mmCIF file of C-alpha atoms in Angstrom:
data_model
loop_
_atom_site.group_PDB
_atom_site.id
_atom_site.type_symbol
_atom_site.label_atom_id
_atom_site.label_comp_id
_atom_site.label_asym_id
_atom_site.label_seq_id
_atom_site.Cartn_x
_atom_site.Cartn_y
_atom_site.Cartn_z
ATOM 1 C CA GLY A 262 -228.178 -64.932 -132.454
ATOM 2 C CA THR A 263 -230.020 -62.399 -134.410
ATOM 3 C CA SER A 264 -233.563 -62.043 -134.639
ATOM 4 C CA ALA A 265 -235.835 -60.393 -137.376
ATOM 5 C CA TRP A 266 -238.877 -58.226 -136.547
ATOM 6 C CA MET A 267 -242.139 -59.324 -138.141
ATOM 7 C CA TRP A 268 -244.496 -56.338 -139.003
ATOM 8 C CA SER A 269 -248.036 -56.800 -139.351
ATOM 9 C CA VAL A 270 -250.680 -53.968 -140.038
ATOM 10 C CA SER A 271 -254.348 -53.981 -140.705
ATOM 11 C CA LEU A 272 -255.483 -50.670 -142.068
ATOM 12 C CA ARG A 273 -258.619 -49.299 -143.498
ATOM 13 C CA ALA A 274 -257.957 -46.135 -145.707
ATOM 14 C CA THR A 275 -260.070 -43.658 -147.669
ATOM 15 C CA GLN A 276 -258.746 -41.102 -150.135
ATOM 16 C CA THR A 277 -258.247 -37.520 -148.302
ATOM 17 C CA GLY A 278 -259.445 -34.490 -150.188
ATOM 18 C CA GLU A 279 -262.661 -35.391 -151.961
ATOM 19 C CA VAL A 280 -264.867 -37.344 -149.536
ATOM 20 C CA HIS A 281 -266.737 -40.216 -151.419
ATOM 21 C CA ARG A 282 -270.611 -39.950 -150.527
ATOM 22 C CA VAL A 283 -272.502 -43.067 -151.041
ATOM 23 C CA ALA A 284 -275.876 -43.500 -149.595
ATOM 24 C CA ASP A 285 -275.792 -43.784 -145.962
ATOM 25 C CA GLY A 286 -272.021 -45.035 -146.082
ATOM 26 C CA GLY A 287 -270.911 -41.387 -144.991
ATOM 27 C CA GLY A 288 -267.815 -41.796 -147.281
ATOM 28 C CA LEU A 289 -265.914 -44.368 -145.064
ATOM 29 C CA PRO A 290 -265.802 -47.958 -145.888
ATOM 30 C CA LYS A 291 -267.964 -50.261 -143.978
ATOM 31 C CA HIS A 292 -266.238 -53.504 -144.503
ATOM 32 C CA GLY A 293 -262.601 -54.455 -145.326
ATOM 33 C CA ALA A 294 -260.801 -57.562 -146.597
ATOM 34 C CA PHE A 295 -257.131 -58.191 -146.129
ATOM 35 C CA LEU A 296 -255.353 -59.074 -149.568
ATOM 36 C CA PHE A 297 -251.505 -59.609 -149.465
ATOM 37 C CA SER A 298 -248.669 -58.536 -147.321
ATOM 38 C CA ASN A 299 -244.947 -59.555 -146.957
ATOM 39 C CA ASN A 300 -245.603 -61.061 -143.526
ATOM 40 C CA ASP A 301 -248.423 -63.311 -144.330
ATOM 41 C CA PRO A 302 -248.491 -66.477 -144.557
ATOM 42 C CA GLU A 303 -244.788 -66.134 -144.186
ATOM 43 C CA LEU A 304 -242.038 -63.421 -144.057
ATOM 44 C CA ARG A 305 -240.823 -62.802 -147.631
ATOM 45 C CA GLN A 306 -239.882 -59.306 -148.026
ATOM 46 C CA THR A 307 -236.546 -59.997 -150.108
ATOM 47 C CA PHE A 308 -237.575 -59.244 -153.668
ATOM 48 C CA ASN A 309 -236.564 -62.464 -155.418
ATOM 49 C CA ALA A 310 -237.756 -65.431 -157.144
ATOM 50 C CA GLY A 311 -239.748 -66.680 -154.186
ATOM 51 C CA TYR A 312 -241.531 -63.129 -153.799
ATOM 52 C CA ASN A 313 -244.167 -64.098 -155.933
ATOM 53 C CA VAL A 314 -244.850 -67.683 -155.050
ATOM 54 C CA ASP A 315 -248.440 -68.547 -154.042
ATOM 55 C CA ARG A 316 -250.048 -65.124 -153.807
ATOM 56 C CA ARG A 317 -253.534 -66.054 -154.753
ATOM 57 C CA GLN A 318 -256.593 -66.104 -152.520
ATOM 58 C CA ARG A 319 -260.409 -66.012 -152.990
ATOM 59 C CA LEU A 320 -262.763 -63.894 -150.832
ATOM 60 C CA SER A 321 -266.281 -62.610 -150.701
ATOM 61 C CA ILE A 322 -267.626 -59.341 -151.300
ATOM 62 C CA PRO A 323 -270.243 -58.324 -148.614
ATOM 63 C CA LYS A 324 -273.941 -58.018 -149.998
ATOM 64 C CA GLY A 325 -275.012 -54.702 -150.474
ATOM 65 C CA SER A 326 -271.597 -53.072 -151.586
ATOM 66 C CA ARG A 327 -271.783 -50.459 -153.998
ATOM 67 C CA ARG A 328 -267.934 -49.378 -154.367
ATOM 68 C CA VAL A 329 -265.032 -51.384 -153.817
ATOM 69 C CA GLU A 330 -261.393 -49.963 -153.647
ATOM 70 C CA LEU A 331 -258.112 -51.647 -153.713
ATOM 71 C CA VAL A 332 -255.807 -49.907 -151.110
ATOM 72 C CA ALA A 333 -252.047 -50.550 -150.890
ATOM 73 C CA LEU A 334 -248.892 -49.280 -148.998
ATOM 74 C CA ILE A 335 -245.808 -50.533 -150.827
ATOM 75 C CA THR A 336 -242.144 -49.203 -150.487
ATOM 76 C CA GLY A 337 -238.706 -50.437 -151.591
ATOM 77 C CA HIS A 338 -235.839 -50.493 -149.267
ATOM 78 C CA GLY A 339 -231.960 -51.548 -149.332
ATOM 79 C CA GLU A 340 -229.738 -51.847 -152.050
ATOM 80 C CA ASP A 341 -227.588 -54.783 -153.553
ATOM 81 C CA GLU A 342 -225.817 -55.511 -156.590
ATOM 82 C CA THR A 343 -228.772 -55.581 -158.510
ATOM 83 C CA GLY A 344 -229.593 -51.892 -157.513
ATOM 84 C CA CYS A 345 -232.862 -53.329 -155.883
ATOM 85 C CA CYS A 346 -234.815 -51.986 -154.103
ATOM 86 C CA GLU A 347 -234.644 -48.339 -152.625
ATOM 87 C CA PHE A 348 -232.971 -46.956 -155.741
ATOM 88 C CA LEU A 349 -234.761 -49.261 -158.781
ATOM 89 C CA PRO A 350 -238.333 -48.956 -160.024
ATOM 90 C CA SER A 351 -240.634 -51.525 -159.308
ATOM 91 C CA ARG A 352 -244.202 -52.449 -160.634
ATOM 92 C CA HIS A 353 -246.842 -54.189 -158.484
ATOM 93 C CA ILE A 354 -249.959 -55.920 -160.376
ATOM 94 C CA PHE A 355 -253.093 -56.894 -158.486
ATOM 95 C CA THR A 356 -255.451 -59.125 -160.194
ATOM 96 C CA VAL A 357 -259.198 -59.090 -159.282
ATOM 97 C CA SER A 358 -261.724 -61.328 -161.201
ATOM 98 C CA GLY A 359 -259.362 -61.351 -163.945
ATOM 99 C CA HIS A 360 -258.909 -57.579 -164.128
ATOM 100 C CA ASP A 361 -255.319 -56.222 -163.813
ATOM 101 C CA PHE A 362 -254.642 -53.102 -161.601
ATOM 102 C CA ALA A 363 -251.107 -51.939 -161.557
ATOM 103 C CA VAL A 364 -248.985 -49.240 -159.960
ATOM 104 C CA GLU A 365 -245.302 -48.343 -161.189
ATOM 105 C CA PHE A 366 -242.738 -46.628 -158.948
ATOM 106 C CA MET A 367 -240.442 -44.992 -161.387
ATOM 107 C CA ALA A 368 -239.174 -42.209 -159.302
ATOM 108 C CA PRO A 369 -235.663 -43.906 -158.741
ATOM 109 C CA LEU A 370 -234.798 -43.188 -162.341
ATOM 110 C CA ASP A 371 -234.854 -39.259 -161.575
ATOM 111 C CA LEU A 372 -231.870 -38.273 -159.631
ATOM 112 C CA PHE A 373 -233.759 -35.168 -157.989
ATOM 113 C CA GLY A 374 -237.112 -37.388 -157.871
ATOM 114 C CA CYS A 375 -237.398 -36.598 -153.995
ATOM 115 C CA THR A 376 -236.496 -32.863 -154.431
ATOM 116 C CA GLU A 377 -239.960 -31.484 -153.183
ATOM 117 C CA PRO A 378 -239.741 -28.822 -150.569
ATOM 118 C CA SER A 379 -243.431 -28.464 -150.903
ATOM 119 C CA GLN A 380 -243.904 -31.956 -149.658
ATOM 120 C CA GLY A 381 -241.292 -31.688 -146.843
ATOM 121 C CA VAL A 382 -238.076 -32.867 -148.288
ATOM 122 C CA GLU A 383 -235.266 -30.402 -148.938
ATOM 123 C CA PRO A 384 -231.667 -31.559 -150.358
ATOM 124 C CA ASN A 385 -229.849 -30.796 -146.906
ATOM 125 C CA GLY A 386 -227.897 -32.860 -144.562
ATOM 126 C CA TYR A 387 -226.126 -36.162 -144.965
ATOM 127 C CA GLY A 388 -226.899 -38.455 -147.658
ATOM 128 C CA GLY A 389 -228.626 -38.421 -150.891
ATOM 129 C CA TRP A 390 -232.253 -37.104 -149.638
ATOM 130 C CA TRP A 391 -232.790 -35.822 -153.116
ATOM 131 C CA MET A 392 -232.617 -38.992 -155.084
ATOM 132 C CA GLY A 393 -235.993 -40.566 -156.320
ATOM 133 C CA ARG A 394 -237.006 -43.782 -154.299
ATOM 134 C CA ASN A 395 -239.233 -46.767 -154.852
ATOM 135 C CA GLY A 396 -242.570 -45.583 -153.325
ATOM 136 C CA TRP A 397 -241.309 -43.234 -150.685
ATOM 137 C CA CYS A 398 -239.258 -40.176 -149.966
ATOM 138 C CA ASN A 399 -237.467 -38.879 -146.865
ATOM 139 C CA GLY A 400 -239.492 -36.758 -144.759
ATOM 140 C CA GLN A 401 -242.916 -37.559 -146.449
ATOM 141 C CA ASN A 402 -245.521 -39.719 -145.605
ATOM 142 C CA VAL A 403 -245.855 -42.884 -147.607
ATOM 143 C CA LYS A 404 -248.855 -42.289 -149.863
ATOM 144 C CA PRO A 405 -251.265 -45.072 -150.332
ATOM 145 C CA TRP A 406 -252.217 -46.337 -153.681
ATOM 146 C CA VAL A 407 -256.065 -46.420 -153.982
ATOM 147 C CA VAL A 408 -257.772 -47.592 -157.144
ATOM 148 C CA ASP A 409 -261.449 -48.218 -157.826
ATOM 149 C CA VAL A 410 -262.040 -51.958 -158.650
ATOM 150 C CA THR A 411 -265.852 -51.987 -158.387
ATOM 151 C CA SER A 412 -266.144 -52.751 -162.136
ATOM 152 C CA ALA A 413 -264.184 -56.007 -161.516
ATOM 153 C CA VAL A 414 -266.356 -57.283 -158.590
ATOM 154 C CA LEU A 415 -269.945 -55.885 -158.821
ATOM 155 C CA GLY A 416 -272.357 -57.826 -160.791
ATOM 156 C CA LEU A 417 -270.432 -61.285 -160.610
ATOM 157 C CA GLU A 418 -272.737 -64.149 -160.296
ATOM 158 C CA ASP A 419 -270.361 -65.801 -157.731
ATOM 159 C CA TYR A 420 -269.717 -62.841 -155.155
ATOM 160 C CA LYS A 421 -268.571 -65.180 -152.439
ATOM 161 C CA ASN A 422 -265.617 -66.767 -154.706
ATOM 162 C CA VAL A 423 -263.893 -63.878 -156.007
ATOM 163 C CA SER A 424 -260.351 -64.308 -157.154
ATOM 164 C CA THR A 425 -257.527 -62.173 -156.460
ATOM 165 C CA GLU A 426 -253.871 -62.429 -157.041
ATOM 166 C CA TYR A 427 -250.820 -60.256 -156.683
ATOM 167 C CA ARG A 428 -247.082 -60.225 -158.191
ATOM 168 C CA GLY A 429 -244.314 -57.768 -158.236
ATOM 169 C CA LEU A 430 -241.886 -57.066 -160.935
ATOM 170 C CA MET A 431 -238.470 -55.197 -160.914
ATOM 171 C CA TRP A 432 -236.756 -52.892 -163.423
ATOM 172 C CA ASN A 433 -234.003 -54.293 -165.422
ATOM 173 C CA SER A 434 -231.793 -51.384 -166.558
ATOM 174 C CA THR A 435 -230.050 -53.227 -169.137
ATOM 175 C CA SER A 436 -233.377 -53.977 -171.052
ATOM 176 C CA SER A 437 -235.345 -50.906 -169.748
ATOM 177 C CA GLY A 438 -238.109 -53.424 -168.916
ATOM 178 C CA TRP A 439 -239.915 -55.460 -166.213
ATOM 179 C CA VAL A 440 -238.663 -58.943 -165.287
ATOM 180 C CA GLU A 441 -239.295 -61.253 -162.489
ATOM 181 C CA PRO A 442 -237.749 -60.318 -159.383
ATOM 182 C CA TYR A 443 -234.007 -61.501 -158.785
ATOM 183 C CA ALA A 444 -232.879 -59.167 -155.672
ATOM 184 C CA VAL A 445 -229.922 -60.596 -153.397
ATOM 185 C CA SER A 446 -231.077 -58.568 -150.151
ATOM 186 C CA GLY A 447 -233.115 -55.639 -151.352
ATOM 187 C CA TYR A 448 -236.743 -55.907 -150.241
ATOM 188 C CA ILE A 449 -240.403 -54.657 -150.524
ATOM 189 C CA LEU A 450 -242.624 -53.663 -147.676
ATOM 190 C CA MET A 451 -246.183 -53.934 -148.495
ATOM 191 C CA SER A 452 -249.765 -54.483 -147.227
ATOM 192 C CA SER A 453 -252.836 -54.488 -149.140
ATOM 193 C CA HIS A 454 -256.573 -54.876 -148.715
ATOM 194 C CA LEU A 455 -260.103 -54.234 -150.279
ATOM 195 C CA ALA A 456 -262.369 -51.520 -148.772
ATOM 196 C CA PHE A 457 -266.125 -52.068 -149.226
ATOM 197 C CA TYR A 458 -268.690 -49.049 -149.293
ATOM 198 C CA THR A 459 -272.300 -49.476 -148.911
#
């Protein structure tokens, strides 16, 4: 029989380059909270109608938090008759306390989207290395999407009951707009968390 690999990763990340200095936090998060992935509570990587089902949870914000960042690693892979997901744009919306934070990966619409020699990718060898991809390029590291969500959570009366939601949308080339996912076999790899700075 066949068996599938189930990956589970828990990460804490901070932006490279400018290091955030917050009080005695030294620029690194002091706490983290898992948000959503494609392995919990069940394996659901295929970007289809079941992908967005039950993507809600409540969590607590640690006391003393001064800044909160949402960190996500998201990439699209495979290709089926819908075009999803390696070479089809996707949009990912995280809702924190009623505030939407979204990232769109539009590089698949650019035939030369991954032709970036300064980033480690050159059009050589076999295959379509130069073609834009959904959240990644051959030969490059996957860059985490990091967004400050402090304004959505600090100052809440009930910091122990913060609502979070996630959903993904796929690009419809016919209407040139976002639609609910309907891929047959294309899939999204995703892991996300909140990082708390004190």
